[in-house]
C-alpha positions as a Python dict, from the first residue, in 0.01 Angstrom:
ca = {
    (1, 'X'): (0, 0, 0),
    (2, 'X'): (164, -244, -234),
    (3, 'X'): (393, 24, -365),
    (4, 'X'): (587, -115, -657),
    (5, 'X'): (518, -475, -544),
    (6, 'X'): (174, -506, -712),
    (7, 'X'): (293, -782, -947),
    (8, 'X'): (345, -1029, -661),
    (9, 'X'): (-33, -1028, -600),
    (10, 'X'): (-116, -1150, -953),
    (11, 'X'): (-26, -1488, -1101),
    (12, 'X'): (-126, -1751, -1355),
    (13, 'X'): (-87, -2129, -1331),
    (14, 'X'): (164, -2310, -1546),
    (15, 'X'): (-23, -2548, -1778),
    (16, 'X'): (177, -2795, -1989),
    (17, 'X'): (491, -2595, -1918),
    (18, 'X'): (344, -2262, -2034),
    (19, 'X'): (162, -1981, -1851),
    (20, 'X'): (-214, -2043, -1840),
    (21, 'X'): (-492, -1804, -1932),
    (22, 'X'): (-670, -1757, -1597),
    (23, 'X'): (-551, -1459, -1398),
    (24, 'X'): (-535, -1504, -1020),
    (25, 'X'): (-525, -1243, -746),
    (26, 'X'): (-359, -1364, -427),
    (27, 'X'): (-435, -1723, -532),
    (28, 'X'): (-804, -1664, -621),
    (29, 'X'): (-929, -1692, -979),
    (30, 'X'): (-1048, -1364, -1124),
    (31, 'X'): (-1359, -1439, -1324),
    (32, 'X'): (-1508, -1182, -1556),
    (33, 'X'): (-1840, -1207, -1733),
    (34, 'X'): (-1878, -1040, -2069),
    (35, 'X'): (-2170, -968, -2300),
    (36, 'X'): (-2126, -978, -2677),
    (37, 'X'): (-2359, -742, -2860),
    (38, 'X'): (-2324, -737, -3237),
    (39, 'X'): (-2020, -646, -3440),
    (40, 'X'): (-1811, -332, -3489),
    (41, 'X'): (-1754, -192, -3840),
    (42, 'X'): (-1419, -375, -3853),
    (43, 'X'): (-1592, -709, -3788),
    (44, 'X'): (-1480, -743, -3425),
    (45, 'X'): (-1727, -824, -3148),
    (46, 'X'): (-1874, -541, -2942),
    (47, 'X'): (-1795, -675, -2596),
    (48, 'X'): (-1900, -528, -2262),
    (49, 'X'): (-1786, -636, -1916),
    (50, 'X'): (-2065, -709, -1670),
    (51, 'X'): (-2058, -613, -1304),
    (52, 'X'): (-1891, -861, -1067),
    (53, 'X'): (-2219, -911, -879),
    (54, 'X'): (-2418, -983, -1198),
    (55, 'X'): (-2586, -1324, -1204),
    (56, 'X'): (-2761, -1417, -1525),
    (57, 'X'): (-3107, -1569, -1521),
    (58, 'X'): (-3159, -1925, -1636),
    (59, 'X'): (-3391, -1958, -1931),
    (60, 'X'): (-3627, -2250, -1918),
    (61, 'X'): (-3705, -2336, -2277),
    (62, 'X'): (-3945, -2614, -2359),
    (63, 'X'): (-3906, -2596, -2736),
    (64, 'X'): (-3672, -2430, -2981),
    (65, 'X'): (-3929, -2203, -3141),
    (66, 'X'): (-3896, -1980, -3443),
    (67, 'X'): (-4178, -1729, -3453),
    (68, 'X'): (-4286, -1477, -3713),
    (69, 'X'): (-4483, -1176, -3594),
    (70, 'X'): (-4637, -858, -3732),
    (71, 'X'): (-4794, -552, -3565),
    (72, 'X'): (-5109, -421, -3733),
    (73, 'X'): (-5362, -145, -3661),
    (74, 'X'): (-5652, -286, -3458),
    (75, 'X'): (-5909, -146, -3705),
    (76, 'X'): (-5774, -369, -3982),
    (77, 'X'): (-5856, -688, -3791),
    (78, 'X'): (-6214, -801, -3824),
    (79, 'X'): (-6397, -1030, -3585),
    (80, 'X'): (-6248, -904, -3258),
    (81, 'X'): (-6473, -902, -2949),
    (82, 'X'): (-6629, -558, -2902),
    (83, 'X'): (-6452, -324, -2657),
    (84, 'X'): (-6206, -593, -2543),
    (85, 'X'): (-5914, -447, -2742),
    (86, 'X'): (-6026, -81, -2762),
    (87, 'X'): (-5739, 36, -2539),
    (88, 'X'): (-5485, -103, -2786),
    (89, 'X'): (-5436, 93, -3111),
    (90, 'X'): (-5226, -190, -3256),
    (91, 'X'): (-5210, -563, -3203),
    (92, 'X'): (-4926, -808, -3249),
    (93, 'X'): (-5001, -1132, -3430),
    (94, 'X'): (-4752, -1417, -3383),
    (95, 'X'): (-4729, -1756, -3547),
    (96, 'X'): (-4486, -2037, -3474),
    (97, 'X'): (-4318, -2129, -3804),
    (98, 'X'): (-4048, -2363, -3674),
    (99, 'X'): (-4156, -2642, -3905),
    (100, 'X'): (-4084, -2423, -4212),
    (101, 'X'): (-3727, -2330, -4132),
    (102, 'X'): (-3401, -2516, -4088),
    (103, 'X'): (-3244, -2411, -3760),
    (104, 'X'): (-2874, -2351, -3742),
    (105, 'X'): (-2653, -2285, -3441),
    (106, 'X'): (-2643, -1916, -3348),
    (107, 'X'): (-2275, -1867, -3428),
    (108, 'X'): (-2321, -2002, -3782),
    (109, 'X'): (-2456, -1664, -3893),
    (110, 'X'): (-2101, -1523, -3871),
    (111, 'X'): (-1892, -1659, -4162),
    (112, 'X'): (-1575, -1826, -4039),
    (113, 'X'): (-1675, -1822, -3672),
    (114, 'X'): (-1798, -2182, -3645),
    (115, 'X'): (-1605, -2377, -3908),
    (116, 'X'): (-1745, -2717, -3802),
    (117, 'X'): (-2105, -2602, -3848),
    (118, 'X'): (-2019, -2449, -4186),
    (119, 'X'): (-1861, -2778, -4291),
    (120, 'X'): (-2162, -2979, -4170),
    (121, 'X'): (-2413, -2749, -4340),
    (122, 'X'): (-2224, -2742, -4670),
    (123, 'X'): (-2223, -3122, -4691),
    (124, 'X'): (-2603, -3150, -4670),
}
C-alpha cells in the first residue's frame, strides 16, 4: 500500500556527481540477468530476461576447441562392428579442426561491436 509514494522505494547511487546505473529497491541492488539470442531484423539484440532464481551453470573447458561435424546414413560407413550401431539410422562424425582455423573473440563476428578486436585483427 505505497499509494502514490512508490518512488521513495527506488533509488540509484550518485557516482561522480551523476546518477548511477544500478537501480536499488529499499537500499538493495536489483540485479537482472539477461540472455542475448541473435539479432532482430533492425540489427538490435534479441534480449530475454531470465527468472530471478536462475543460476547459470559453470562450464569447465579444458581447451578452446573448434570442431567440424557431419551426420551421415549408417549404411554409407564401411567397417563398422556388426550390430553395434544397428539401432542408429545415422551417425555423427566429428573432427577437431582447431589447428586449421584462427580463433577470434565471439563478439568480433558483429561488425562494430568490438572495435578493439577489429583494430587488432586488421593490423595482422
